[in-house]
Coordinates of C-alpha atoms in Angstrom, one line a residue:
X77 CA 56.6 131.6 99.1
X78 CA 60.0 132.0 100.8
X79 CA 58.8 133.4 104.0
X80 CA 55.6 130.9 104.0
X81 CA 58.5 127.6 103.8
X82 CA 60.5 129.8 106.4
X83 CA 57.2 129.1 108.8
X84 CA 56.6 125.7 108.1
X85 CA 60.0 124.1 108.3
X86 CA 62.3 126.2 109.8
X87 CA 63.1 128.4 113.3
X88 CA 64.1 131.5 111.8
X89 CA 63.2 134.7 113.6
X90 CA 61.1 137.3 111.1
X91 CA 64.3 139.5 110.6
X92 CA 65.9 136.5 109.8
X93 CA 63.6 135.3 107.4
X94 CA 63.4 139.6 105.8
X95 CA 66.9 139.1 105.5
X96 CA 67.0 135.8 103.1
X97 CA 63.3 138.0 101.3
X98 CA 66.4 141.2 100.3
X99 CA 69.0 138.6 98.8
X100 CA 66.5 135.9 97.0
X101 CA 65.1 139.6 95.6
X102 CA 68.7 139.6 93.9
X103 CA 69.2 135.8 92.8
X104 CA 68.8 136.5 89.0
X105 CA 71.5 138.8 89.2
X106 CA 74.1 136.6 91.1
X107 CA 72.5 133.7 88.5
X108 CA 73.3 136.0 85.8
X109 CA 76.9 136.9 86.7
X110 CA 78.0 133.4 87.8
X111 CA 76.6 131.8 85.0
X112 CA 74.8 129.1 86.9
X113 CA 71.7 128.0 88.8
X114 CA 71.7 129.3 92.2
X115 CA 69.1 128.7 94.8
X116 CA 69.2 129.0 99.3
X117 CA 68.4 126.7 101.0
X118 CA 67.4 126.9 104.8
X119 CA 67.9 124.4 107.7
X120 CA 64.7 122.2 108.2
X121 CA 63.7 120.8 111.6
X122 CA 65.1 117.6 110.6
X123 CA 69.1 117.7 111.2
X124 CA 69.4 115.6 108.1
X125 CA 67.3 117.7 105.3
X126 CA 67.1 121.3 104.3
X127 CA 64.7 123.2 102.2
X128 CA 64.9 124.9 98.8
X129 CA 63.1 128.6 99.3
X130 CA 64.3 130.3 96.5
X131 CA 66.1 129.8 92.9
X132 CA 66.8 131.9 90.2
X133 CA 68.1 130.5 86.7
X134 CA 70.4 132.0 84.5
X135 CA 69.3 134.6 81.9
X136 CA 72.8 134.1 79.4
X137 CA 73.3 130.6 80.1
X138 CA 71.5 127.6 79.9
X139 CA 69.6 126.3 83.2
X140 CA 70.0 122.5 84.3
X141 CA 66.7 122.5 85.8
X142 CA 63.4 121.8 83.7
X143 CA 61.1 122.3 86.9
X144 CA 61.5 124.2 89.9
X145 CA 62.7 123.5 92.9
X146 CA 61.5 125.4 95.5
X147 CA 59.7 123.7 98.6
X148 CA 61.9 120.4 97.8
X149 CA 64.2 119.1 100.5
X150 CA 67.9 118.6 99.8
X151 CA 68.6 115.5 101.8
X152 CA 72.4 115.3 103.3
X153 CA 73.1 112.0 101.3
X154 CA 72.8 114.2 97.8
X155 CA 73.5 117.0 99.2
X156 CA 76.7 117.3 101.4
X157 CA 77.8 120.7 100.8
X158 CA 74.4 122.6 101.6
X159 CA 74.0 120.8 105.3
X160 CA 77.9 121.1 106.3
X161 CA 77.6 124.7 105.3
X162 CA 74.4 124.9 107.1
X163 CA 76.3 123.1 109.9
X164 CA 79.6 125.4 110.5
X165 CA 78.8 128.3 108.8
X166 CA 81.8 127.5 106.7
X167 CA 81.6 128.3 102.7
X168 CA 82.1 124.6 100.7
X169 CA 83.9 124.6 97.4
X170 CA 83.5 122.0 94.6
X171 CA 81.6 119.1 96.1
X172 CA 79.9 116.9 94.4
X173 CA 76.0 116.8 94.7
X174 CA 72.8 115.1 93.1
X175 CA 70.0 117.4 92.1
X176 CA 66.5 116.6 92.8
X177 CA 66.1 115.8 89.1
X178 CA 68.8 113.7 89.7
X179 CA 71.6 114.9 88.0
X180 CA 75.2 115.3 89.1
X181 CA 76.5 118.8 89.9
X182 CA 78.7 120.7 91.9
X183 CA 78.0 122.9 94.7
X184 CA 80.0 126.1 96.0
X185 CA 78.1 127.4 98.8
X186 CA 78.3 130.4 100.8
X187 CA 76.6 130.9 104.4
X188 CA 74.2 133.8 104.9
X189 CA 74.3 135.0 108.5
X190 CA 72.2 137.3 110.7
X191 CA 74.0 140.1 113.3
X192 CA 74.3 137.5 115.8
X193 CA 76.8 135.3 113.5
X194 CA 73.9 132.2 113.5
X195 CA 74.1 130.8 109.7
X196 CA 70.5 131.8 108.6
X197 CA 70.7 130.0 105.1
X198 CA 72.8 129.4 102.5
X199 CA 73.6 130.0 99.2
X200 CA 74.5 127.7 96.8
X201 CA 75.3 128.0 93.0
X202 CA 75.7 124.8 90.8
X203 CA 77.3 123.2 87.7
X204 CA 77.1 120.6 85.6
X205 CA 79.8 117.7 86.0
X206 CA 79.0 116.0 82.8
X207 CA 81.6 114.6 80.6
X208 CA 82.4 117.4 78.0
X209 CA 81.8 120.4 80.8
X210 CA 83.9 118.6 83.1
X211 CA 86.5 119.1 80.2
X212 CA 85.9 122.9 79.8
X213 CA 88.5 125.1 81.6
X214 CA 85.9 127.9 81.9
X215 CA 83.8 125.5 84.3
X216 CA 87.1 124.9 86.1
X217 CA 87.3 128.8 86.7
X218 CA 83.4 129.7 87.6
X219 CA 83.6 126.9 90.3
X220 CA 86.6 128.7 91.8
X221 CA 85.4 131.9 91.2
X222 CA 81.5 132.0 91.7
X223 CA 81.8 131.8 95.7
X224 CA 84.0 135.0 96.0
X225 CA 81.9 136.8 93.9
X226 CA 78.8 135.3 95.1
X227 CA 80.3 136.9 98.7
X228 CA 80.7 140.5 97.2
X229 CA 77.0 140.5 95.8
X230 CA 75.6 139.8 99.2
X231 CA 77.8 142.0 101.1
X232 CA 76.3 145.1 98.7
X233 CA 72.9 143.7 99.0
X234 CA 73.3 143.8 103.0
X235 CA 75.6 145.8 104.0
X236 CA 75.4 144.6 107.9
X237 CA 76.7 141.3 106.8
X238 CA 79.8 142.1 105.2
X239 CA 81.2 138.5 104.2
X240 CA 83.6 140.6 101.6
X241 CA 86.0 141.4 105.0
X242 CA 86.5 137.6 105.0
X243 CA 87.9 136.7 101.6
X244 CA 91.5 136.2 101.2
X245 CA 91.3 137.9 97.8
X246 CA 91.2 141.9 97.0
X247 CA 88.0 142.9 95.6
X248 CA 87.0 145.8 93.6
X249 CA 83.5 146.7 91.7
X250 CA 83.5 149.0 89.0
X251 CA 80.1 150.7 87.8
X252 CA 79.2 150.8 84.2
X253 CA 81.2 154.4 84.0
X254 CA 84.6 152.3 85.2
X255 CA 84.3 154.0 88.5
X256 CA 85.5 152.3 91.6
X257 CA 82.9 152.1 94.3
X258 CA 83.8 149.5 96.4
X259 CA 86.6 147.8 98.0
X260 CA 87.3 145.4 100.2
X261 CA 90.2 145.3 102.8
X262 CA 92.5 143.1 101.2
X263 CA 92.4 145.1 98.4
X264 CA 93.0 148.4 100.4
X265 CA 95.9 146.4 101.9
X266 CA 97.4 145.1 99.0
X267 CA 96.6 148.9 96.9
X268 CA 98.9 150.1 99.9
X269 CA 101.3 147.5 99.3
X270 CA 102.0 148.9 95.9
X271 CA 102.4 152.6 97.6
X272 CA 99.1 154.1 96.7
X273 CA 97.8 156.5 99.3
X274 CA 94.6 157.7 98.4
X275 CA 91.7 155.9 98.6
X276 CA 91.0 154.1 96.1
X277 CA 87.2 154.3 96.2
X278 CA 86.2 157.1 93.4
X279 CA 89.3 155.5 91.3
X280 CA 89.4 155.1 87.5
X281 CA 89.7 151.6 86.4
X282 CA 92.7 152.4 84.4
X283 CA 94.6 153.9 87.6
X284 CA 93.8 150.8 89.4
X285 CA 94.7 147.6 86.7
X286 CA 98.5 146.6 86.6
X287 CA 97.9 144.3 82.9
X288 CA 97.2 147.0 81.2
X289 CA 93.3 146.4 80.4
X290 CA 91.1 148.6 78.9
X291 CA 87.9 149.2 80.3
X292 CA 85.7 148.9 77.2
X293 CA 87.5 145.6 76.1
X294 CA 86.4 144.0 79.4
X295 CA 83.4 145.1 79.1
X296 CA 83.1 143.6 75.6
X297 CA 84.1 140.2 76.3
X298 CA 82.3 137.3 77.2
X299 CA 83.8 134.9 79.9
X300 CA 86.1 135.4 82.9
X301 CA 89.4 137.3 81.9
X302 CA 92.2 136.0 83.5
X303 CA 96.0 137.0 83.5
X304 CA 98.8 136.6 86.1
X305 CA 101.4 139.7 86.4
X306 CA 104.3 140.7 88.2
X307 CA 104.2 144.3 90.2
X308 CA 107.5 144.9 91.9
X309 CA 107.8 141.8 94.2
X310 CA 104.6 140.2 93.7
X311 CA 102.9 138.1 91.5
X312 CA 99.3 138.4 91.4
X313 CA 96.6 136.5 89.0
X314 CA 93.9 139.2 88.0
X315 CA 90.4 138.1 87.4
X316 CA 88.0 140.0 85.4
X317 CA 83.8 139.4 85.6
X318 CA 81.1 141.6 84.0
X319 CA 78.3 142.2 85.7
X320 CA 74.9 142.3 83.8
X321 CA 71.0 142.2 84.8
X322 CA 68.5 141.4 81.8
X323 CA 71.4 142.2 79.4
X324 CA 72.0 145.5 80.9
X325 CA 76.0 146.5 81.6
X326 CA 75.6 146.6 85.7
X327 CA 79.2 146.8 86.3
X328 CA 82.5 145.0 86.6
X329 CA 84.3 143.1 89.5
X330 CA 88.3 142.5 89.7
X331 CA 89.9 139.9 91.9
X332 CA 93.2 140.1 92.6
X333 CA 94.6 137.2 94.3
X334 CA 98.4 137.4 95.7
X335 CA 100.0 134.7 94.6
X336 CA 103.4 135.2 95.6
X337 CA 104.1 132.6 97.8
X338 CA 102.5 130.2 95.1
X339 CA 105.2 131.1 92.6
X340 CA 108.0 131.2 94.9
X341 CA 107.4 127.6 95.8
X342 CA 106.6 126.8 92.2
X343 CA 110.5 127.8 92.0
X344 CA 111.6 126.0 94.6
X345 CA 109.8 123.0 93.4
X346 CA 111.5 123.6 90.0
X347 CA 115.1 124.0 91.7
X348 CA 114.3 121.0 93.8
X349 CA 113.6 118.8 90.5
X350 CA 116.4 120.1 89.4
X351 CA 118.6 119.1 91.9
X352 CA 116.6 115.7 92.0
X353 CA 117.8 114.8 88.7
X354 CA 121.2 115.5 89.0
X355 CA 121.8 113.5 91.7
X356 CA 120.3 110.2 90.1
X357 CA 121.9 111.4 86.8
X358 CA 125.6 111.2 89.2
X359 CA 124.1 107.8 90.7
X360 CA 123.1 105.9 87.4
X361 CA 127.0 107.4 86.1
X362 CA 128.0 106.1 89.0
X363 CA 126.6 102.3 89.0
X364 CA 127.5 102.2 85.6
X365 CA 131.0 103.1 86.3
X366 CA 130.9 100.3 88.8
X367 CA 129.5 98.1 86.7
X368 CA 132.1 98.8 83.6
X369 CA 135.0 98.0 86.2
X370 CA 133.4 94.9 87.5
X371 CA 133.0 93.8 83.6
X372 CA 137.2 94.4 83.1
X373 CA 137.4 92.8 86.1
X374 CA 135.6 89.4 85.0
X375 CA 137.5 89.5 81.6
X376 CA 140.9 88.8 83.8
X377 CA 139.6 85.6 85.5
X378 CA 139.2 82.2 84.1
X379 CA 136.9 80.7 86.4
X380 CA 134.1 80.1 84.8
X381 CA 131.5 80.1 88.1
X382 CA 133.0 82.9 89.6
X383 CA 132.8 84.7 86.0
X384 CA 129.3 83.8 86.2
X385 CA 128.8 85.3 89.4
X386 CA 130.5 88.3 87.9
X387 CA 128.0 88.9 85.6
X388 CA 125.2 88.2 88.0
X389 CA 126.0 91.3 89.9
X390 CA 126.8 93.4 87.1
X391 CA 123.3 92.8 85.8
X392 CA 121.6 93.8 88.6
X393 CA 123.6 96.9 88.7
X394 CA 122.5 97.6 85.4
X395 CA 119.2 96.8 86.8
X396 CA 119.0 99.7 89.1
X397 CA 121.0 102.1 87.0
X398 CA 118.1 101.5 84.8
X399 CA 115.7 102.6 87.4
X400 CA 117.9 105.9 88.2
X401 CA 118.5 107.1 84.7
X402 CA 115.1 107.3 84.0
X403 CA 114.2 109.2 87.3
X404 CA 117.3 111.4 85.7
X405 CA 115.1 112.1 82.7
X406 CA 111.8 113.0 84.6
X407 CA 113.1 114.9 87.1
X408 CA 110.3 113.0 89.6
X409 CA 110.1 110.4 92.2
X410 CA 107.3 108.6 90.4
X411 CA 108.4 106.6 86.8
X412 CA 106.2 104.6 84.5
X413 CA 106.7 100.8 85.3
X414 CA 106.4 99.7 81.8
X415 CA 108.9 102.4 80.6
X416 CA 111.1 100.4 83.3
X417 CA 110.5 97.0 82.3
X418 CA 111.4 97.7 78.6
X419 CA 114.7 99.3 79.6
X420 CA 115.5 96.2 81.2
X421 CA 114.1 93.9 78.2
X422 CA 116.5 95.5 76.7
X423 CA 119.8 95.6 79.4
X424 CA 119.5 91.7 79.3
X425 CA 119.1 91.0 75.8
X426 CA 121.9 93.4 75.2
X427 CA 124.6 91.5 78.1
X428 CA 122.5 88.5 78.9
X429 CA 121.7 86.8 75.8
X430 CA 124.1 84.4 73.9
X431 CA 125.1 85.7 70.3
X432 CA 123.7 82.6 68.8
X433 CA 120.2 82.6 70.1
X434 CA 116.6 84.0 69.7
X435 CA 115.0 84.5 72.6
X436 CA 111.8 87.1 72.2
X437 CA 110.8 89.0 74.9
X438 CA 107.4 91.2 74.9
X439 CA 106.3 93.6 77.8
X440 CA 102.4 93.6 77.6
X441 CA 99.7 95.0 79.7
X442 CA 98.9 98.0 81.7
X443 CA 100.8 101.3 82.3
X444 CA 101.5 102.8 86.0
X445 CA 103.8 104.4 87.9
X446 CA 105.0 103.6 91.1
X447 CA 107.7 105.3 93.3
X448 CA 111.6 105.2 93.0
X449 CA 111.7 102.9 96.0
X450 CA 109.2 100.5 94.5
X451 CA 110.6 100.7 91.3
X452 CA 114.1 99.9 91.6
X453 CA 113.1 96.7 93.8
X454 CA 110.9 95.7 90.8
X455 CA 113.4 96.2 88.1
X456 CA 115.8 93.9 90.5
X457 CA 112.7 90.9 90.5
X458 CA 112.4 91.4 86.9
X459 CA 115.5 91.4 85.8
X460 CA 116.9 88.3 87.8
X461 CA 113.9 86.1 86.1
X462 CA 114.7 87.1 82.6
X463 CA 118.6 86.4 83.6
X464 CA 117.0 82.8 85.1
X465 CA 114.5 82.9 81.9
X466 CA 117.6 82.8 79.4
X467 CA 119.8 81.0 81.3
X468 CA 118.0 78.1 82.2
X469 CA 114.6 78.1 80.1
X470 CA 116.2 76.8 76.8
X471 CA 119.6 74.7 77.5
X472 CA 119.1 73.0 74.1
X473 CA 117.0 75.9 72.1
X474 CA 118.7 78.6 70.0
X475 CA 114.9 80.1 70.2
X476 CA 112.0 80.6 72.9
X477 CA 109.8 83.5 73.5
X478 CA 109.3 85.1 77.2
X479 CA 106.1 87.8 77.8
X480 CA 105.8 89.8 80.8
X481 CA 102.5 90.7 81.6
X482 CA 102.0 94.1 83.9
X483 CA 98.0 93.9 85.7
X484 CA 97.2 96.7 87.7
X485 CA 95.0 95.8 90.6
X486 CA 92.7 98.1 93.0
X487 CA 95.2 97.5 96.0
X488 CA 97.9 94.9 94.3
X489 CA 99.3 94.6 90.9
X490 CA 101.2 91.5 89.7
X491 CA 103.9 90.7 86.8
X492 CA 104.1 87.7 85.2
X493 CA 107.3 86.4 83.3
X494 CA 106.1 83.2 81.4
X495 CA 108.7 81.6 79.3
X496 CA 107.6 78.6 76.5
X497 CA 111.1 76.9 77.8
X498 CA 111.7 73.7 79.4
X499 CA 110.8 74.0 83.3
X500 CA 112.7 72.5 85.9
X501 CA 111.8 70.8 89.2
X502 CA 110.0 74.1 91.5
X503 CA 110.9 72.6 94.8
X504 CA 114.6 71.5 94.3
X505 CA 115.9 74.6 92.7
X506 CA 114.2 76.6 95.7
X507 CA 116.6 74.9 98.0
X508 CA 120.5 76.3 96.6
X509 CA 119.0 79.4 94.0
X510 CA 120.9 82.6 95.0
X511 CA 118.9 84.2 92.9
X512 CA 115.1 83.2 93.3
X513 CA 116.2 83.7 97.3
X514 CA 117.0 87.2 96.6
X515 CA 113.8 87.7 94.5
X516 CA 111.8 85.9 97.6
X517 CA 113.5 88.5 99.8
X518 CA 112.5 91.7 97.6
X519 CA 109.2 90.3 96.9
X520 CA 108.4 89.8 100.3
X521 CA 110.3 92.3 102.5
X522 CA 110.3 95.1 100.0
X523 CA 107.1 95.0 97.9
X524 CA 104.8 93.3 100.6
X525 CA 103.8 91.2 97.7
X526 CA 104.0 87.3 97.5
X527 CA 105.7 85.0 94.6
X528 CA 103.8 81.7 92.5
X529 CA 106.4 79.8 90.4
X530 CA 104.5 77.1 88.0
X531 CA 106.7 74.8 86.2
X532 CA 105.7 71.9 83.4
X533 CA 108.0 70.9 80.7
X534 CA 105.9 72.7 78.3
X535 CA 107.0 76.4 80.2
X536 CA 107.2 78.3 83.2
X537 CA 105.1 81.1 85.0
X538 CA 106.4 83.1 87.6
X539 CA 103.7 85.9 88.5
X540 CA 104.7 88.0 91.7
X541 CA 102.5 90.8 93.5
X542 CA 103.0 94.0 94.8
X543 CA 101.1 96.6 97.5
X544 CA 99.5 99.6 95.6
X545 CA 100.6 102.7 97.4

């Protein structure tokens, strides 16, 4: 069949097509050992289409497929992965894909190539994307794993085409005895690293594992064994895969993957954070500081405008204290915006509120985050329109309510302060407001956004936008 499609839709030369007859020979093993439907698929005459010659479904595991597939065409709109390998003769990793029985997978595909280097075929190994495998870490392992072992199994089944010499990871098979019998070159390089000088072909497993496996207890279990170590100055992440054929023990294949580099940026991430926090932890101290002296400051004058004004700028200090305490806390540049809007709910009940009244506030709708930058100019809007809110809203009131409502938006998002107060006349306090001047400015300049103000006697709603980044 395969060398019959070969003919009728393809250019392939006969030893290219008697190369692709050896590997789909092997398919139920690679299905077998992957856990997954695997299939090759050739280049048609049509640029945009390939062809399914050859499948193999898992023995262990259960298939996706109900018919076959071989003779369909795997068309470059469902299909991405399979025709860009095809393409570039470079392997694909987790891409999405629809089957011919229409369901959603993912593809990792590998390129099969003759002695010239020209990408034959390819194969391509599958899994299912549904909801609750989606949520199962072992899927989230095969999908990295299945294309380097995928590689080793062709390299044995042809040893002219020794894709092995490309992976970045160290590989070495193990027959059912625990015997090495092949290696790759990364893993002679990295076996030298740790000072052996043999070769380690002929090796006992347990000369060659640095967790401290046993070779019958790998055997035994079930799924991909996984463990990260530390040998002298590396840190590697071992992988463990059994190797069976109709239920039959055919071996075992270790990865070792040096992951060094990973971890020492993982710690200069951490130091990073670290550092990260403490400096807004020393930048809310020091806003608060400021605003503490410009409070002692206001108690000494008697003016009651310019005490006003005092506390005007101390409340948007607060404002962005707020902001910089809780990127203290997280130790990130991203902060949840509601988390921000209730900590100022709170700063201007707490110094904006007269003791005798009631004003409710409620922070409703959805929860983001947005950046440092973003966030502090936010926390400025917001909190100068609840100081406007409780100032102006109810003059004659010892009660009102104000809700802020957070939407998230595709590319903008919007808050809303409405307030159940009195309004006031939208075009004449435009004209002298210090404050709604400074919100147009942040609104505008800062958050790309734009600001609606709605005012009837029976309340007032001030929604302003911001740009999604």
């Amino acid at each position: 069949m395969l060398r019959e499609l070969c003919y009728m839709h393809t250019n392939l030369t006969d030893s290219d097509i008697h190369r692709l007859e050896n590997i789909a020979a092997n398919l139920p093993i690679i299905a077998d050992l992957v856990k997954a439907d695997v299939f090759i698929d050739c280049m048609t005459r049509d640029p945009n289409a390939a062809i399914v010659v050859a499948e193999a479904k898992p023995s262990t595991y259960p298939s996706m497929y109900k018919y076959t597939v071989v003779g369909e065409l795997a068309l470059r709109e469902n299909e991405p992965a399979a025709l860009r390998t095809l393409e570039i003769g470079m392997a694909t990793r987790d891409l999405k894909a629809i089957t011919q029985e229409n369901m959603s997978v993912k593809q990792n595909v590998v390129p099969i190539k003759n002695d010239e280097g020209k990408t034959i075929g390819v194969l391509i190994m599958e899994q299912d994307i549904t909801e609750h495998v989606n949520q199962n870490k072992h899927m989230e392992i095969l999908a990295e794993t299945a294309e380097q072992l995928t590689e080793t199994l062709i390299s044995f089944m042809d040893k002219e085409n020794n894709i092995t010499y490309h992976v970045n990871d160290a590989i070495v098979m193990f027959d059912k005895q625990g015997i090495a019998t092949f290696a790759n070159p990364m893993a002679d390089e990295l076996y030298r690293k740790l000072g052996y000088r043999d070769n380690i072909i002929g090796m006992n497993f347990n000369n060659l594992v640095f967790d401290g496996s046993v070779f019958d207890k790998v055997i035994g279990e079930q799924s991909f064994n996984i463990r990260e170590i530390d040998v002298g100055k590396l840190s590697l992440q071992v992988k463990y895969a059994v190797v069976k054929q109709k239920n039959r023990l055919v071996g075992v294949i270790m990865l070792i993957r040096d992951i060094t580099e990973v971890k020492e940026k993982e710690k200069e991430l951490i130091l990073k954070s670290v550092a990260i926090r403490e400096i807004h932890h020393r930048v809310k101290n020091n806003l608060q500081t400021i605003a503490s002296l410009l409070r002692l400051q206001s108690r000494r004058i008697d003016d009651e405008l310019a005490k006003k004004s005092f506390h005007e700028s101390i409340s948007r200090i607060l404002s962005i204290a707020v902001t910089h305490e809780i990127l203290a806390q997280n130790g990130v540049d991203d902060v949840d915006i509601k988390t921000i809007l209730s900590r100022i709910k709170d700063s201007t009940l707490d110094y904006g509120l007269a003791p005798h009244k009631r004003i409710q506030i409620e922070i409703q709708g959805d929860s983001f985050t947005v950046d440092s930058d973003k966030a502090t100019s936010i926390a400025l809007v917001v909190n100068e329109l609840l100081q406007n809110c409780l100032e102006y809203a109810f003059p004659d009131r010892d009660s009102g309510s104000i809700e802020v409502w957070i939407r998230k938006g595709s590319m903008y998002s919007s808050i809303s302060i409405i307030d159940n107060g009195v309004g006031f006349n939208v075009y004449e306090v435009r004209q002298g407001s210090l404050g709604l001047k400074i919100v147009n400015s942040i609104v505008r300049d800062k958050l790309s956004g734009d600001l609606h103000i709605d005012s009837t006697p029976a309340g007032t709603k001030i929604i302003f936008d911001f740009k999604n980044e």
